[in-house]
Amino acid sequence: MLHKAAPTLQSQGRITLFTTGQLKTHLSQSFHRSWDANDDSYDYTRGRFLSNEPHEMKIRRVKLNLNELAKSAAESIGFTYSQCVRIEKFPDGMFNKAFLFTMQDGTQVVGKVPNPNAGRPHYTTASEVATMDFVRNELSTPVPRVLAWSSEANENPVGAEYIIMEKAEGVQLDKVWPKMDIKKRFELVKTIAEYQKAWMSRSFTQYGSLYYSSGLPNIEGCVLVKEDGSNCKEHRFAVGPTTGREFLDDGRIDVDFDRGPWGSVHQYKSAVGFRELACVQNMARLPRSFLGLYGPGTYTPSRFKKIAALQHYLCLLPYFLPTDKSISSAFLWHPDLHTENIFVHPDRPSEVLSIIDWQSSEILPLFDHARQPYFLDYDGPPATGLDPPEFPKNFDELDPDEQRRAHGLYLNMSLATLYRKLTSTKNGTLFRAMEFGQTPSFDMMLFAQNLLIDGEALYRARILDIEQEWSSLPGVQASGTQPFPLEFSAEDVNSIGEDADGAIEGMELMQSVKESLGELWPEKGIVRPERYDEAKRLLKEIKTELIARLAHSEAESKAWEESWPFDD
């Protein structure tokens, strides 16, 4: 069969005649370049860090062979490497690099490569892939299909772990959310609530993260519990060590402790306490807090006091745990439902087309998952109860800017209340778990999860209050009269009170720094690259002013210098 001749191309003084098919191949090969030429593909470029930047950049740099990743992307959908005609790097995430690969016919797929800080080798990628499979095929949730993957960086030509997946359909919710009216927003909330209901159609008998059973040695599947309470053996999937961020961040990734899986909620919550203890006891240097500015005259964090707070947590833990077993059951949940992870139909934004970023998903007690989706969060008083919020009575007396803020807050609170009411009506178990999240018991378990970084002073003070609320704790009510198991002398009580006052003062000082920086405040320690020098200069001025005001001697000046968290 003859092919229609394509236009001629002149090369090295010769005229060459190509068929149409040959021309496509020639053009692809002629203009194909080495994708590894740009080092920005490996570095974190979205922001600059105001503290310990060399380390923060190092744990976000990953070296990979981008040519081989492009080859894997192309072959995953039946193309050859030469037919991948364009690679675009997505904006950096905190834990991953992501690339969009475009083939010569316009087909696109996404490649995702974890940074060193994303998690322990093998486990992070292996768990994410299995989780996406399970959620897509067992929990009926729209999730991109995984096309190819490797969790063994040393055994593939890319030189890094990677996942090749379908490109999510639709547009990110953050692109359309500001234009959606309250009715469309509520329709979207109903859609997300339906998916949460689907996630509760299967629970597990262990806590941890999900994997393929073939990827975990000596483990033969897991047990799933259906909505009717019956058990079924699942051979393809298994519960293994957690990939949760709290078991990785702030240096925890390098410390040896129990990462699961766990067979009971008490075992899991105990492991959280022992994890923090292991880190406090074994880290060469405790991580700095960005919640408080601690120095002479405020509060001085110490290993001894952190250990004391954690020992108290472990002692009281059995009394914090809820007696309602349904809200302690182990469920798989999306860890971060914000507007960038939800893709919706551009014309029908209440229609969810894909939910992405299942990395670090965990199988946890339902009460640890139970909160309103992050995209409903707002600045202002939290929505409580089921009654709609009251519209400001003095609205007509406010100036236009104040009216706009008041109206926005009213709509946000209304939407959060609608979510609570919908959950209470359609998903009673999840609502009971949300209600438990408003109790002192839940707070005491939640705050213990980050005592490595901050909070031990206020935690110990809160334990003194717990003694006054002892009879209302779930474990005490379930077991009858139980004496409070901790004893504090008058000297202990006084010391704990002074520490709490000092910690509050330190938090107020940090709040003053935040207010002084305004929009330059480094959320998660990061500022935009173009604002880095300005932020550094302003922080230096603030530090000089604070030390001049707070230090009363050269020794105190030195102590404040050493405790300042924004220097490398």
XYZ file of C-alpha atoms in Angstrom:
568
model
C 0.000 0.000 0.000
C 1.409 3.384 -0.999
C 1.558 6.191 1.530
C 1.000 9.764 0.610
C 4.350 11.491 0.487
C 4.964 14.133 3.047
C 6.812 17.395 2.401
C 10.548 17.007 1.986
C 13.078 17.918 4.661
C 16.581 19.065 3.795
C 19.344 17.510 5.919
C 23.110 17.876 5.435
C 22.673 18.934 1.821
C 20.462 15.992 0.910
C 16.768 15.941 0.063
C 14.948 13.111 1.843
C 11.402 11.968 1.072
C 9.281 10.755 4.016
C 5.968 9.028 4.286
C 3.540 10.632 6.743
C 4.277 7.996 9.375
C 8.037 8.345 8.906
C 7.789 12.111 9.230
C 6.037 11.838 12.608
C 8.746 9.533 13.886
C 11.517 11.730 12.464
C 10.098 14.906 13.985
C 9.628 13.214 17.353
C 13.200 11.937 17.377
C 14.722 15.110 15.916
C 13.225 17.451 18.435
C 13.343 15.093 21.409
C 15.826 16.316 23.979
C 17.204 14.950 27.192
C 14.621 15.744 29.832
C 17.289 15.505 32.541
C 18.954 18.770 31.514
C 17.117 20.910 34.076
C 18.155 20.484 37.715
C 14.945 22.233 38.834
C 13.265 18.892 38.253
C 15.014 17.599 41.367
C 14.941 20.614 43.693
C 12.179 22.185 45.768
C 11.443 25.511 44.045
C 8.042 26.561 45.373
C 9.355 28.407 48.421
C 12.250 29.238 50.734
C 12.635 28.083 54.337
C 13.288 30.569 57.126
C 14.784 27.975 59.455
C 17.358 25.270 58.762
C 16.984 25.770 55.017
C 19.886 23.527 53.866
C 18.325 20.555 55.672
C 14.790 21.347 54.496
C 15.963 21.609 50.897
C 17.996 18.408 51.149
C 15.053 16.287 52.311
C 12.996 17.633 49.395
C 15.568 16.955 46.691
C 15.311 13.708 44.789
C 17.627 12.642 41.989
C 15.951 10.656 39.248
C 16.402 9.760 35.602
C 13.605 11.775 34.032
C 14.192 10.150 30.651
C 13.460 6.749 32.153
C 10.401 8.098 33.976
C 9.134 9.464 30.652
C 9.758 6.066 29.064
C 7.786 4.316 31.812
C 4.978 6.860 31.444
C 4.791 6.333 27.697
C 4.960 2.555 27.866
C 2.261 2.416 30.549
C -0.282 3.487 27.900
C 1.175 1.733 24.881
C 3.495 4.421 23.504
C 7.258 4.500 23.037
C 9.681 6.869 24.724
C 10.105 8.864 21.506
C 6.357 9.496 21.415
C 6.461 11.459 24.692
C 6.674 14.976 23.310
C 6.333 17.164 26.387
C 7.011 17.032 30.133
C 5.713 19.680 32.519
C 6.579 19.836 36.185
C 3.675 20.552 38.521
C 4.255 23.030 41.365
C 6.211 21.325 44.140
C 4.368 19.626 46.930
C 5.897 19.358 50.374
C 6.642 15.662 49.919
C 6.622 14.840 46.184
C 7.619 15.828 42.684
C 4.930 15.424 40.036
C 5.161 15.629 36.253
C 2.646 15.747 33.406
C 3.672 13.636 30.406
C 2.054 14.388 27.042
C 2.171 11.936 24.148
C 2.159 12.893 20.479
C -1.599 12.262 20.166
C -2.352 14.464 23.174
C -2.827 11.672 25.730
C -1.570 12.703 29.160
C -0.514 10.807 32.273
C 0.959 11.905 35.589
C 4.183 10.705 37.181
C 4.732 11.122 40.910
C 8.067 10.700 42.694
C 8.335 10.917 46.513
C 10.942 13.125 48.171
C 13.124 11.618 50.909
C 10.855 13.270 53.503
C 7.735 11.580 52.099
C 8.303 8.418 54.094
C 10.369 5.318 54.560
C 11.655 3.667 51.375
C 9.224 1.198 49.792
C 6.439 1.601 52.343
C 5.169 5.021 51.263
C 4.793 4.151 47.578
C 3.617 0.569 48.131
C 0.916 1.723 50.525
C -0.272 4.592 48.330
C -0.704 2.322 45.317
C -2.621 -0.330 47.263
C -4.769 2.334 48.930
C -5.725 3.902 45.582
C -6.648 0.464 44.243
C -8.763 -0.397 47.301
C -10.554 2.944 47.440
C -11.261 2.931 43.714
C -12.435 -0.656 43.390
C -13.732 -1.574 46.849
C -15.048 1.758 48.173
C -16.429 3.128 44.864
C -14.568 6.435 45.050
C -13.270 8.224 41.917
C -9.495 7.860 42.115
C -6.963 7.956 39.235
C -6.030 4.485 38.006
C -2.420 3.488 38.647
C -0.768 2.487 35.365
C 2.751 1.589 36.508
C 4.746 1.880 39.699
C 7.873 0.860 41.551
C 8.612 1.046 45.269
C 12.221 -0.124 44.858
C 14.433 2.801 43.865
C 17.550 0.636 43.496
C 15.865 -1.890 41.244
C 14.447 0.306 38.478
C 16.116 2.489 35.814
C 14.410 5.657 37.078
C 16.587 5.508 40.196
C 13.674 6.547 42.421
C 10.332 5.246 43.576
C 7.517 6.377 41.307
C 3.856 6.045 40.407
C 2.455 6.580 36.912
C -1.275 7.267 37.018
C -4.113 8.632 34.982
C -4.428 12.396 34.850
C -7.319 13.458 37.065
C -10.341 14.600 35.102
C -11.981 17.965 35.678
C -10.623 21.020 37.465
C -9.320 21.469 40.972
C -11.978 22.638 43.387
C -9.923 25.664 44.437
C -10.337 27.084 40.906
C -14.139 27.169 41.123
C -14.941 27.238 44.855
C -14.866 31.066 45.165
C -17.478 31.380 42.388
C -19.842 28.712 43.717
C -22.993 29.887 45.480
C -24.104 28.386 48.786
C -26.480 25.945 47.074
C -23.771 24.497 44.819
C -21.359 24.332 47.715
C -23.839 22.376 49.783
C -24.448 19.993 46.882
C -20.708 19.354 46.832
C -20.702 18.797 50.601
C -23.462 16.208 50.128
C -21.353 14.465 47.485
C -18.302 14.295 49.768
C -20.494 13.055 52.630
C -21.707 10.223 50.395
C -18.128 9.167 49.715
C -17.389 9.245 53.440
C -20.376 6.966 53.919
C -18.848 4.627 51.319
C -15.531 4.638 53.182
C -17.429 3.335 56.205
C -18.842 0.380 54.291
C -15.696 -1.583 55.200
C -13.758 -1.509 58.447
C -10.654 -3.418 59.445
C -9.582 -5.393 62.505
C -6.133 -3.771 62.609
C -4.739 -0.241 62.642
C -1.906 0.904 60.366
C -1.738 1.467 56.592
C -2.893 -0.612 53.639
C -0.663 -2.644 51.303
C -0.871 -5.485 48.842
C -0.328 -8.649 50.840
C 2.286 -9.731 48.277
C 4.431 -6.760 49.316
C 4.531 -7.623 53.016
C 6.534 -10.651 54.184
C 4.767 -13.344 56.200
C 1.352 -11.656 56.005
C -1.591 -13.369 54.345
C -4.279 -10.789 53.743
C -6.516 -9.078 56.274
C -10.008 -9.299 57.700
C -12.674 -6.849 56.543
C -15.834 -6.114 58.513
C -18.938 -5.325 56.469
C -21.695 -2.911 57.458
C -23.828 -5.770 58.758
C -21.015 -6.806 61.122
C -19.995 -9.933 59.221
C -16.313 -10.663 58.574
C -14.685 -11.639 55.311
C -11.105 -12.603 54.530
C -9.346 -10.328 52.032
C -6.353 -12.063 50.470
C -5.116 -9.354 48.095
C -4.693 -6.577 50.668
C -3.069 -6.482 54.100
C -2.601 -4.023 56.944
C 1.031 -3.140 57.634
C 3.163 -0.388 59.199
C 1.669 3.083 59.240
C 2.752 5.696 56.724
C 1.094 8.534 58.671
C 2.883 11.864 58.715
C 2.997 12.015 62.529
C 5.226 8.929 62.489
C 7.621 10.617 60.034
C 7.837 14.376 60.428
C 10.267 16.478 62.472
C 12.959 13.825 62.491
C 10.732 10.944 63.612
C 11.459 9.106 60.366
C 14.999 8.347 61.617
C 14.040 7.039 65.075
C 13.319 3.386 65.801
C 9.911 2.675 67.377
C 6.789 0.565 66.846
C 5.081 1.559 63.576
C 2.416 -1.134 63.638
C 0.216 -2.691 62.622
C -1.752 -2.811 65.877
C -4.575 -5.105 66.881
C -6.488 -2.735 69.171
C -7.134 0.960 69.618
C -5.321 0.869 72.959
C -2.231 -0.626 71.337
C -2.281 2.068 68.651
C -2.742 4.960 71.064
C -0.071 3.533 73.373
C 2.315 3.342 70.414
C 1.766 7.070 69.832
C 2.962 7.808 73.352
C 5.928 5.454 73.127
C 6.819 6.983 69.750
C 7.045 10.455 71.255
C 9.017 9.070 74.208
C 11.519 7.361 71.908
C 12.024 10.579 69.953
C 12.404 12.780 73.031
C 14.898 10.370 74.559
C 16.950 9.571 71.451
C 17.097 12.665 69.276
C 20.395 14.521 69.578
C 18.539 17.834 69.401
C 14.857 18.474 70.033
C 13.003 20.139 67.141
C 12.242 23.821 67.585
C 8.684 24.954 68.110
C 7.017 27.607 66.003
C 4.021 27.808 68.350
C 5.834 29.680 71.091
C 8.857 31.912 71.509
C 10.569 30.458 74.549
C 13.440 32.008 76.447
C 14.402 33.572 79.803
C 11.318 34.624 81.709
C 8.868 32.519 79.689
C 9.174 28.739 79.552
C 12.131 26.521 78.738
C 11.210 23.233 77.025
C 13.018 20.228 78.462
C 13.264 16.514 77.830
C 12.446 15.817 81.484
C 9.112 17.654 81.337
C 8.184 16.164 77.968
C 8.868 12.683 79.337
C 6.777 13.432 82.428
C 3.851 14.598 80.288
C 4.052 11.479 78.093
C 4.221 9.149 81.087
C 1.096 10.806 82.437
C -0.608 10.346 79.061
C 0.217 6.629 78.996
C -1.046 6.202 82.546
C -4.374 7.919 81.835
C -4.912 6.592 78.290
C -7.253 3.682 79.227
C -9.650 6.192 80.773
C -9.653 8.463 77.700
C -10.719 5.798 75.186
C -14.422 5.824 74.243
C -16.625 2.922 75.287
C -18.608 3.157 72.029
C -16.749 0.520 69.992
C -18.286 1.693 66.714
C -16.393 4.995 66.801
C -13.149 3.197 67.706
C -13.356 0.822 64.748
C -10.547 0.961 62.166
C -11.393 2.763 58.911
C -9.409 3.868 55.874
C -9.790 7.592 55.191
C -8.412 10.351 52.984
C -5.887 12.309 55.086
C -6.270 15.766 53.525
C -9.538 16.729 51.850
C -8.625 20.256 50.785
C -9.575 22.080 47.593
C -6.434 21.111 45.631
C -7.077 17.389 46.119
C -10.667 17.391 44.858
C -11.354 17.575 41.116
C -14.828 18.536 39.943
C -16.715 18.936 36.687
C -16.003 22.464 35.356
C -19.661 23.090 34.481
C -21.208 21.083 37.333
C -18.834 21.714 40.256
C -20.888 19.693 42.715
C -19.966 16.604 40.646
C -16.696 15.125 41.931
C -14.618 13.510 39.189
C -11.524 12.559 41.156
C -9.944 12.672 44.608
C -6.148 12.607 44.563
C -3.198 12.392 46.974
C -3.803 9.264 49.054
C -0.196 9.230 50.234
C 0.123 8.748 54.009
C -3.432 7.423 54.313
C -3.991 5.450 57.510
C -6.420 2.928 58.926
C -7.257 4.609 62.224
C -10.019 4.780 64.815
C -13.001 6.564 63.298
C -12.821 9.265 65.967
C -9.383 10.244 64.638
C -10.806 10.695 61.134
C -14.011 12.426 62.177
C -13.809 16.120 61.384
C -15.349 18.371 58.783
C -13.486 18.252 55.441
C -10.599 20.716 55.298
C -12.153 22.658 52.431
C -14.873 23.767 54.865
C -12.400 25.277 57.346
C -12.503 29.020 57.949
C -11.227 31.671 60.336
C -13.783 32.195 63.062
C -15.732 30.436 65.803
C -16.338 26.747 65.070
C -19.776 25.519 64.130
C -21.310 23.538 66.989
C -24.670 21.909 67.392
C -27.147 21.538 64.548
C -28.904 24.913 64.638
C -27.956 27.408 61.911
C -25.845 30.378 63.034
C -27.509 33.685 63.742
C -27.068 36.452 61.203
C -25.290 39.472 62.801
C -27.945 41.679 64.363
C -25.895 44.826 63.845
C -25.159 44.058 60.181
C -26.665 47.340 58.917
C -24.406 49.303 61.258
C -21.184 47.819 59.843
C -19.086 49.452 57.145
C -18.931 47.721 53.717
C -15.712 45.786 54.479
C -17.054 44.611 57.832
C -20.343 43.596 56.193
C -18.475 41.568 53.576
C -16.460 39.757 56.261
C -19.533 39.173 58.441
C -21.526 37.830 55.514
C -18.665 35.526 54.493
C -18.304 34.190 58.025
C -22.062 33.594 58.246
C -22.029 31.594 54.987
C -19.005 29.538 56.083
C -20.558 28.744 59.450
C -23.851 27.883 57.749
C -22.110 25.458 55.411
C -20.237 23.799 58.280
C -23.498 23.469 60.205
C -25.210 21.961 57.165
C -22.413 19.368 56.964
C -22.906 18.509 60.654
C -26.650 18.218 60.222
C -26.297 16.098 57.091
C -23.832 13.804 58.861
C -26.069 13.450 61.913
C -28.991 12.450 59.685
C -27.261 10.205 57.137
C -24.224 8.894 59.008
C -24.939 8.698 62.717
C -21.808 6.735 63.615
C -19.542 9.347 62.025
C -21.461 12.092 63.804
C -21.002 10.379 67.172
C -17.288 10.194 66.413
C -17.321 13.921 65.625
C -19.070 14.613 68.915
C -16.429 12.595 70.785
C -13.897 14.896 69.135
C -15.317 17.738 71.255
C -14.554 16.027 74.570
C -11.611 16.463 76.973
C -10.709 12.798 76.439
C -10.162 13.341 72.735
C -8.185 16.536 73.352
C -5.837 14.752 75.738
C -5.132 12.053 73.150
C -4.793 14.571 70.320
C -2.367 16.934 72.060
C -0.138 14.061 73.179
C 0.617 13.294 69.535
C 2.965 16.267 69.166
C 4.615 16.606 72.571
C 7.980 16.082 70.904
C 7.611 19.586 69.472
C 5.505 21.581 71.907
C 2.771 21.627 74.523
C 4.114 19.690 77.495
C 3.700 22.631 79.897
C 0.040 23.157 79.077
C -0.536 19.399 78.866
C 0.637 18.876 82.434
C -1.555 21.767 83.576
C -4.507 20.239 81.771
C -3.929 16.953 83.616
C -4.504 18.824 86.885
C -7.883 19.896 85.494
C -8.633 16.337 84.389
C -8.462 15.278 88.038
C -11.456 17.551 88.657
C -13.335 16.005 85.704
C -12.267 12.448 86.511
C -15.704 10.920 87.005
C -16.842 12.052 83.519
C -14.116 10.223 81.578
C -15.359 7.242 79.501
C -13.086 4.664 81.118
C -14.032 5.771 84.630
C -17.744 5.668 83.881
C -17.415 2.201 82.360
C -15.462 0.678 85.240
C -17.184 2.342 88.159
C -15.394 4.282 90.875
C -11.682 4.544 90.121
C -9.228 6.706 92.064
C -7.223 9.251 90.095
C -3.944 7.378 89.495
C -1.531 10.341 89.656
C -0.328 12.278 92.678
C 1.010 15.838 92.713
C 2.520 17.661 95.632
C 1.817 21.320 96.323
C 5.280 22.077 94.957
C 4.482 20.116 91.766
C 1.230 22.008 91.288
C 2.962 25.348 91.737
C 5.747 24.453 89.316
C 3.312 23.179 86.694
C 1.304 26.396 86.994
C 4.403 28.551 86.514
C 5.415 26.534 83.467
C 1.945 26.916 81.958
C 1.986 30.678 82.510
C 5.412 30.880 80.914
C 4.308 28.803 77.931
C 1.284 31.048 77.387
C 3.548 34.093 77.504
C 5.834 32.449 74.937
C 2.874 31.760 72.652
C 1.758 35.372 72.973
C 5.251 36.525 72.001
C 5.152 34.331 68.898
C 1.720 35.713 68.086
C 3.189 39.218 68.223
C 5.895 38.124 65.771
C 3.211 36.714 63.485
C 1.240 39.944 63.595
C 4.364 41.993 62.878
C 5.156 39.886 59.820
C 1.590 39.989 58.512
C 1.373 38.325 55.100
C 5.073 37.434 55.348
C 4.392 34.991 58.187
C 5.948 31.679 57.069
C 3.187 29.080 57.086
C 4.958 25.746 57.620
C 8.187 27.739 57.773
C 8.007 28.708 54.088
C 7.788 31.993 52.189
C 7.662 32.658 48.464
C 11.180 32.863 46.995
C 10.779 36.507 45.953
C 9.796 37.477 49.536
C 12.600 35.546 51.263
C 15.091 38.419 51.666
C 12.361 40.768 52.850
C 11.112 38.238 55.427
C 14.651 37.571 56.684
C 15.318 41.280 57.057
C 12.087 41.909 58.949
C 12.641 38.917 61.230
C 16.095 40.201 62.091
C 14.615 43.570 63.054
C 11.905 41.920 65.154
C 14.475 39.741 66.927
C 16.658 42.750 67.750
C 13.684 44.662 69.166
C 12.443 41.673 71.218
C 15.844 40.917 72.729
C 16.343 44.580 73.624
C 12.989 44.540 75.407
C 13.131 41.092 77.052
C 16.801 40.511 77.951
C 18.144 42.021 81.166
C 21.688 40.725 80.934
C 24.225 39.538 78.420
C 23.503 35.935 79.387
C 19.786 36.426 78.708
C 20.562 38.073 75.367
C 22.626 35.045 74.401
C 19.864 32.682 75.524
C 17.285 34.514 73.401
C 19.665 34.441 70.442
C 20.041 30.669 70.781
C 16.307 30.044 71.151
C 15.279 32.189 68.165
C 13.733 29.622 65.770
C 14.150 31.498 62.481
C 17.934 31.268 62.130
C 19.792 28.491 60.365
